[in-house]
CSV table of C-alpha atoms in Angstrom, one decimal:
chain,number,residue,atom,x,y,z
A,1,MET,CA,264.7,138.1,-47.5
A,2,HIS,CA,265.3,135.2,-50.0
A,3,ILE,CA,268.1,133.3,-51.4
A,4,LEU,CA,268.0,131.8,-54.9
A,5,PHE,CA,269.9,128.6,-55.2
A,6,CYS,CA,270.1,128.1,-59.0
A,7,VAL,CA,270.9,124.7,-60.4
A,8,PRO,CA,271.1,123.2,-63.9
A,9,VAL,CA,267.8,121.8,-65.2
A,10,GLU,CA,267.1,119.0,-67.6
A,11,GLN,CA,266.0,119.9,-71.2
A,12,GLN,CA,262.4,118.6,-70.5
A,13,GLU,CA,262.1,120.9,-67.5
A,14,LYS,CA,263.3,123.8,-69.5
A,15,SER,CA,260.7,123.0,-72.1
A,16,LEU,CA,258.0,123.0,-69.5
A,17,LEU,CA,259.2,126.3,-68.1
A,18,GLU,CA,259.2,127.7,-71.6
A,19,GLN,CA,255.5,126.8,-71.9
A,20,GLN,CA,254.7,128.7,-68.8
A,21,ARG,CA,256.6,131.8,-69.8
A,22,ASN,CA,253.8,133.2,-71.9
A,23,LYS,CA,251.5,133.2,-68.9
A,24,PHE,CA,253.6,136.0,-67.3
A,25,THR,CA,254.5,138.2,-70.3
A,26,HIS,CA,252.2,140.9,-68.9
A,27,LEU,CA,254.6,141.3,-65.9
A,28,ASP,CA,256.9,143.4,-68.2
A,29,SER,CA,254.5,146.3,-67.7
A,30,PHE,CA,254.9,146.2,-63.9
A,31,VAL,CA,258.5,145.3,-63.4
A,32,PRO,CA,261.5,147.3,-64.8
A,33,ARG,CA,263.5,145.5,-67.5
A,34,LEU,CA,266.5,144.2,-65.6
A,35,HIS,CA,269.1,141.5,-66.2
A,36,PHE,CA,267.4,138.9,-64.1
A,37,THR,CA,270.2,136.6,-62.9
A,38,HIS,CA,269.4,137.0,-59.2
A,39,CYS,CA,267.1,139.1,-57.1
A,40,ILE,CA,268.8,141.7,-55.0
A,41,CYS,CA,266.7,140.6,-52.0
A,42,LEU,CA,267.9,137.0,-52.2
A,43,TYR,CA,265.3,134.5,-53.2
A,44,LEU,CA,265.1,131.9,-50.4
A,45,CYS,CA,264.1,128.3,-51.0
A,46,HIS,CA,260.6,128.0,-49.6
A,47,CYS,CA,261.4,125.0,-47.5
A,48,ARG,CA,264.3,122.7,-46.3
A,49,THR,CA,263.2,120.0,-48.8
A,50,ASN,CA,263.6,122.4,-51.8
A,51,MET,CA,267.0,123.5,-50.6
A,52,GLU,CA,268.2,120.0,-50.1
A,53,ARG,CA,267.0,119.0,-53.5
A,54,LYS,CA,268.7,121.9,-55.2
A,55,VAL,CA,271.9,121.5,-53.3
A,56,SER,CA,271.8,117.8,-54.2
A,57,ALA,CA,271.5,118.9,-57.8
A,58,LEU,CA,274.7,121.0,-57.4
A,59,ARG,CA,276.6,117.8,-56.5
A,60,ARG,CA,275.8,116.2,-59.8
A,61,PRO,CA,278.6,116.3,-62.4
A,62,THR,CA,278.4,119.4,-64.6
A,63,ASN,CA,280.5,121.4,-66.9
A,64,LEU,CA,280.7,124.3,-64.5
A,65,THR,CA,283.7,126.5,-64.7
A,66,GLU,CA,286.2,126.6,-61.8
A,67,GLU,CA,284.5,129.8,-60.5
A,68,ARG,CA,281.1,128.3,-60.6
A,69,GLU,CA,282.3,125.1,-58.9
A,70,ARG,CA,283.7,127.3,-56.1
A,71,LYS,CA,280.3,129.0,-55.6
A,72,ALA,CA,278.5,125.6,-55.7
A,73,THR,CA,280.8,124.3,-53.0
A,74,ALA,CA,280.1,127.4,-50.9
A,75,VAL,CA,276.4,126.8,-51.2
A,76,MET,CA,276.6,123.2,-50.3
A,77,ASN,CA,278.7,123.9,-47.2
A,78,THR,CA,276.3,126.5,-45.9
A,79,ASN,CA,274.3,125.3,-43.0
A,80,SER,CA,270.6,125.8,-43.7
A,81,SER,CA,269.8,127.1,-40.1
A,82,THR,CA,272.6,129.6,-40.3
A,83,VAL,CA,271.2,130.9,-43.5
A,84,ASN,CA,267.8,131.4,-41.9
A,85,LEU,CA,269.2,133.2,-38.9
A,86,ASN,CA,271.6,135.5,-40.7
A,87,LEU,CA,269.6,136.7,-43.6
A,88,THR,CA,270.2,140.3,-42.7
A,89,ALA,CA,274.0,139.8,-43.1
A,90,VAL,CA,273.6,138.6,-46.7
A,91,THR,CA,273.3,141.2,-49.4
A,92,SER,CA,273.7,139.4,-52.8
A,93,VAL,CA,274.3,136.1,-54.4
A,94,THR,CA,275.2,135.2,-58.0
A,95,CYS,CA,273.4,132.3,-59.6
A,96,VAL,CA,275.4,129.2,-60.3
A,97,GLU,CA,273.2,128.3,-63.1
A,98,SER,CA,269.8,129.8,-64.1
A,99,LEU,CA,267.0,127.5,-62.8
A,100,TYR,CA,264.1,129.8,-63.6
A,101,PRO,CA,263.4,131.9,-66.6
A,102,GLY,CA,263.1,135.7,-66.3
A,103,TRP,CA,259.4,135.7,-65.9
A,104,ARG,CA,259.6,133.9,-62.5
A,105,LEU,CA,262.0,136.4,-61.1
A,106,LYS,CA,260.0,139.3,-62.5
A,107,ARG,CA,256.9,137.8,-60.7
A,108,HIS,CA,258.9,137.6,-57.5
A,109,GLN,CA,260.0,141.2,-57.8
A,110,LEU,CA,256.4,142.4,-57.8
A,111,ILE,CA,256.5,141.6,-54.1
A,112,HIS,CA,259.0,144.4,-53.5
A,113,SER,CA,257.3,146.8,-55.8
A,114,GLY,CA,254.3,147.0,-53.5
A,115,PHE,CA,252.0,146.9,-56.6
A,116,LYS,CA,248.9,144.9,-55.8
A,117,PRO,CA,246.5,145.2,-58.7
A,118,TYR,CA,244.1,142.4,-57.7
A,119,SER,CA,241.6,143.3,-55.0
A,120,CYS,CA,238.9,141.2,-53.3
A,121,ASP,CA,235.4,142.4,-54.1
A,122,LEU,CA,234.1,141.4,-50.7
A,123,CYS,CA,236.7,142.7,-48.2
A,124,GLY,CA,238.9,144.9,-50.4
A,125,LYS,CA,242.2,143.0,-49.5
A,126,PRO,CA,244.7,143.6,-52.3
A,127,PHE,CA,247.0,141.0,-53.8
A,128,THR,CA,250.1,140.9,-56.0
A,129,ARG,CA,248.9,138.0,-58.1
A,130,ALA,CA,245.6,136.8,-59.4
A,131,GLY,CA,246.3,133.3,-58.0
A,132,ASP,CA,246.7,134.7,-54.5
A,133,LEU,CA,243.3,136.4,-54.9
A,134,LYS,CA,241.6,133.2,-56.0
A,135,ARG,CA,242.9,131.3,-53.0
A,136,HIS,CA,241.8,134.2,-50.7
A,137,GLN,CA,238.3,134.1,-52.1
A,138,LEU,CA,237.9,130.5,-51.0
A,139,ILE,CA,237.7,131.9,-47.5
A,140,HIS,CA,234.6,133.9,-48.3
A,141,SER,CA,233.0,131.1,-50.3
A,142,GLY,CA,232.9,128.9,-47.2
A,143,LEU,CA,234.0,125.9,-49.2
A,144,LYS,CA,236.3,123.5,-47.4
A,145,PRO,CA,236.8,120.5,-49.6
A,146,TYR,CA,239.8,119.1,-47.9
A,147,ASN,CA,239.0,117.0,-44.8
A,148,CYS,CA,241.2,115.4,-42.2
A,149,ASP,CA,240.6,111.6,-42.0
A,150,LEU,CA,241.5,111.6,-38.3
A,151,CYS,CA,239.4,114.4,-36.8
A,152,GLY,CA,237.2,115.5,-39.6
A,153,LYS,CA,238.4,119.1,-39.6
A,154,SER,CA,238.0,120.7,-43.1
A,155,PHE,CA,240.2,123.2,-44.9
A,156,THR,CA,239.9,125.5,-48.0
A,157,ARG,CA,243.3,124.4,-49.3
A,158,ALA,CA,245.2,121.2,-49.5
A,159,GLY,CA,248.3,122.8,-48.1
A,160,HIS,CA,246.5,123.8,-44.9
A,161,LEU,CA,245.3,120.2,-44.5
A,162,LYS,CA,248.9,118.9,-44.8
A,163,ARG,CA,250.1,121.3,-42.2
A,164,HIS,CA,247.2,120.3,-39.9
A,165,GLN,CA,248.0,116.6,-40.2
A,166,LEU,CA,251.4,117.3,-38.7
A,167,ILE,CA,249.6,117.8,-35.4
A,168,HIS,CA,248.3,114.2,-35.4
A,169,ASN,CA,251.6,112.6,-36.2
A,170,GLY,CA,253.1,114.3,-33.3
A,171,LEU,CA,256.2,115.4,-35.2
A,172,LYS,CA,257.6,118.8,-34.1
A,173,PRO,CA,261.0,119.1,-35.8
A,174,TYR,CA,261.5,122.8,-35.2
A,175,ASN,CA,262.8,123.6,-31.7
A,176,CYS,CA,263.5,126.9,-30.0
A,177,ASP,CA,267.1,127.2,-28.9
A,178,LEU,CA,266.2,129.4,-26.0
A,179,CYS,CA,263.3,127.6,-24.3
A,180,GLY,CA,263.2,124.2,-26.0
A,181,LYS,CA,259.6,124.5,-27.2
A,182,SER,CA,259.0,122.6,-30.4
A,183,PHE,CA,256.7,123.3,-33.4
A,184,THR,CA,255.3,121.5,-36.4
A,185,GLU,CA,256.2,124.4,-38.8
A,186,SER,CA,259.2,126.6,-39.2
A,187,GLY,CA,256.9,129.6,-39.5
A,188,HIS,CA,255.4,128.9,-36.0
A,189,LEU,CA,258.9,128.8,-34.6
A,190,LYS,CA,259.8,132.1,-36.1
A,191,LYS,CA,256.7,133.7,-34.6
A,192,HIS,CA,257.5,132.2,-31.3
A,193,GLN,CA,261.1,133.5,-31.3
A,194,LEU,CA,259.7,137.1,-31.5
A,195,ILE,CA,258.5,136.6,-28.0
A,196,HIS,CA,262.1,136.1,-26.7
A,197,SER,CA,263.4,139.1,-28.7
A,198,GLY,CA,261.1,141.4,-26.7
A,199,ILE,CA,260.5,143.4,-29.9
A,200,LYS,CA,256.9,144.6,-30.1
A,201,SER,CA,256.7,146.8,-33.2
A,202,TYR,CA,252.9,147.0,-33.6
A,203,SER,CA,251.1,149.3,-31.2
A,204,CYS,CA,247.4,150.0,-30.7
A,205,ASP,CA,246.5,153.6,-31.5
A,206,LEU,CA,243.7,153.5,-28.9
A,207,CYS,CA,245.3,152.0,-25.8
A,208,GLY,CA,249.0,151.8,-26.6
A,209,LYS,CA,249.3,148.1,-26.1
A,210,SER,CA,252.1,146.7,-28.3
A,211,PHE,CA,252.4,143.3,-30.1
A,212,THR,CA,255.2,141.3,-31.7
A,213,GLU,CA,253.0,140.6,-34.8
A,214,ALA,CA,250.6,142.6,-36.9
A,215,GLY,CA,248.1,139.8,-36.6
A,216,GLY,CA,248.1,140.1,-32.8
A,217,LEU,CA,247.4,143.8,-33.1
A,218,LYS,CA,244.5,143.2,-35.6
A,219,LYS,CA,242.9,140.7,-33.2
A,220,HIS,CA,243.3,143.1,-30.3
A,221,GLN,CA,241.7,146.0,-32.2
A,222,LEU,CA,238.5,143.9,-32.5
A,223,ILE,CA,238.1,144.4,-28.8
A,224,HIS,CA,237.9,148.1,-29.2
A,225,SER,CA,235.5,147.8,-32.2
A,226,GLY,CA,233.1,145.8,-30.1
A,227,PHE,CA,232.5,143.6,-33.2
A,228,LYS,CA,231.9,140.0,-32.1
A,229,PRO,CA,230.8,138.0,-35.2
A,230,TYR,CA,231.2,134.5,-33.7
A,231,SER,CA,228.3,133.4,-31.5
A,232,CYS,CA,227.7,130.2,-29.6
A,233,ASP,CA,224.6,128.4,-30.8
A,234,LEU,CA,224.0,127.0,-27.3
A,235,CYS,CA,224.2,130.0,-25.0
A,236,GLY,CA,224.5,133.0,-27.4
A,237,LYS,CA,227.8,134.3,-26.1
A,238,SER,CA,229.7,136.1,-28.8
A,239,PHE,CA,233.4,136.3,-29.5
A,240,THR,CA,235.8,138.4,-31.7
A,241,GLU,CA,237.6,135.3,-33.0
A,242,SER,CA,236.5,131.9,-34.2
A,243,GLY,CA,239.2,130.3,-32.1
A,244,LEU,CA,237.8,131.8,-29.0
A,245,LEU,CA,234.4,130.4,-29.9
A,246,LYS,CA,235.8,126.9,-30.4
A,247,ARG,CA,237.5,127.0,-27.0
A,248,HIS,CA,234.2,128.2,-25.4
A,249,GLN,CA,232.2,125.4,-27.1
A,250,LEU,CA,234.4,122.8,-25.3
A,251,ILE,CA,232.7,123.9,-22.1
A,252,HIS,CA,229.3,122.8,-23.4
A,253,SER,CA,230.7,119.5,-24.6
A,254,GLY,CA,231.6,118.5,-21.0
A,255,PHE,CA,234.7,116.7,-22.4
A,256,LYS,CA,237.6,117.3,-20.0
A,257,PRO,CA,240.5,115.1,-21.1
A,258,TYR,CA,243.2,116.9,-19.0
A,259,ASN,CA,243.5,115.7,-15.4
A,260,CYS,CA,245.6,117.0,-12.6
A,261,ASP,CA,248.0,114.3,-11.3
A,262,LEU,CA,247.9,115.7,-7.8
A,263,CYS,CA,244.2,116.3,-7.1
A,264,GLY,CA,242.5,114.7,-10.1
A,265,LYS,CA,240.6,117.8,-11.1
A,266,PRO,CA,239.7,117.6,-14.9
A,267,PHE,CA,240.0,120.4,-17.4
A,268,THR,CA,238.8,121.1,-20.9
A,269,ARG,CA,242.1,122.5,-22.1
A,270,ALA,CA,245.8,121.7,-21.5
A,271,GLY,CA,246.4,125.4,-20.8
A,272,ASP,CA,243.8,125.4,-18.0
A,273,LEU,CA,245.5,122.4,-16.5
A,274,LYS,CA,248.9,124.1,-16.5
A,275,ARG,CA,247.5,127.2,-14.8
A,276,HIS,CA,245.8,125.0,-12.2
A,277,GLN,CA,249.1,123.2,-11.5
A,278,LEU,CA,250.7,126.5,-10.4
A,279,ILE,CA,248.4,126.4,-7.4
A,280,HIS,CA,250.0,123.2,-6.2
A,281,SER,CA,253.5,124.6,-6.8
A,282,GLY,CA,252.8,127.5,-4.4
A,283,LEU,CA,254.6,129.9,-6.6
A,284,LYS,CA,253.1,133.4,-6.8
A,285,PRO,CA,255.4,135.4,-8.9
A,286,TYR,CA,253.1,138.3,-9.6
A,287,ASN,CA,253.0,141.0,-6.9
A,288,CYS,CA,250.9,144.1,-6.6
A,289,ASP,CA,253.0,147.2,-6.5
A,290,LEU,CA,250.6,149.0,-4.3
A,291,CYS,CA,249.8,146.5,-1.5
A,292,GLY,CA,252.3,143.7,-2.1
A,293,LYS,CA,249.6,141.0,-2.5
A,294,PRO,CA,251.1,138.1,-4.5
A,295,PHE,CA,249.2,136.1,-7.2
A,296,THR,CA,249.8,132.9,-9.1
A,297,TRP,CA,248.7,134.3,-12.4
A,298,ALA,CA,249.2,137.6,-14.2
A,299,GLY,CA,245.4,137.7,-14.9
A,300,GLY,CA,244.7,137.5,-11.2
A,301,LEU,CA,247.0,140.5,-10.5
A,302,LYS,CA,245.3,142.6,-13.2
A,303,LYS,CA,241.9,141.9,-11.8
A,304,HIS,CA,243.2,142.8,-8.3
A,305,GLN,CA,244.7,146.1,-9.5
A,306,LEU,CA,241.2,147.2,-10.7
A,307,ILE,CA,240.3,147.5,-7.0
A,308,HIS,CA,243.0,150.1,-6.4
A,309,SER,CA,242.0,151.9,-9.6
A,310,GLY,CA,238.5,152.4,-8.4
A,311,ILE,CA,237.1,151.7,-11.8
A,312,LYS,CA,233.8,149.8,-11.7
A,313,SER,CA,232.8,149.2,-15.3
A,314,TYR,CA,230.1,146.6,-14.6
A,315,SER,CA,226.7,147.7,-13.3
A,316,CYS,CA,223.6,145.7,-12.2
A,317,ASP,CA,220.6,146.4,-14.4
A,318,LEU,CA,218.2,145.9,-11.5
A,319,CYS,CA,219.7,148.0,-8.7
A,320,GLY,CA,222.5,150.0,-10.4
A,321,LYS,CA,225.3,148.8,-8.1
A,322,SER,CA,228.7,148.8,-9.9
A,323,PHE,CA,231.5,146.3,-9.8
A,324,THR,CA,235.1,146.0,-10.9
A,325,GLU,CA,234.5,142.5,-12.4
A,326,TRP,CA,231.7,141.2,-14.6
A,327,ILE,CA,231.5,137.9,-12.7
A,328,GLN,CA,230.3,139.7,-9.6
A,329,THR,CA,227.1,140.8,-11.3
A,330,LEU,CA,226.2,137.1,-11.6
A,331,GLN,CA,226.4,136.5,-7.9
A,332,LEU,CA,223.6,138.8,-6.8
């Protein structure tokens, strides 16, 4: 949902907006002719900075009527975090003063219409706007003209580079109220909060496994497809995701910057170190329902449960002996 905080604009800004109006006259054929003072869905400021700028504009002296001043005060007194967390409770808002001409609101309403006339010739993904399609096509082109000065990582868009650079400066201003975990972006925090909600709306049709996000389901479905387009140049091992390949390649690099404070064992990834440290803690919170054997990790319990299931999916090509785990075939 979105909220549109409308503020007065200078005459020069109005002139610039008027120049852009002609670019979007074709939207009249897609969106019903409505009185565009505000979107019924509530047009939300894209980021805290925009909202602060617009609220600051509301504080400037204007010739607003008493009613408009009251609404401006209400907007200024609204806590931004409260707005983000209680969008479902808001149903409508009246503009204090029109910031954008009708074409911009019409363009926004295309999102709700579900009409996506622009499709990618390579993958078929549809888009509402031509600009969105052009940005998407950069992915297929392989061009990544924006490079990070600190680590050399390249990106297709300048916005992606800016978000990446937040990692290097160490700033994580978005904190989870439930567990305290911090994030560089508000979007990452929102995704994380779905974990605490326990809501998993996306289920796999093949195995029934459910996920909090549609993206998680899509990644999971690649497992069933057997399609692994990302291969390691050094050992040939293939992966369903580019991120998994990158993590794997760290093994070949030999670089292990994460060391255990108790035993000194080094690890390639921080996550591997955290899992290792559970061994020293002695905690084994995962118990087998059938035999009661406890495990430090959930993955260890799952592997163990395969023994009880009797399923042996991995067979030796030389003698035909079958095993519950793939790793056992390497120990012959």
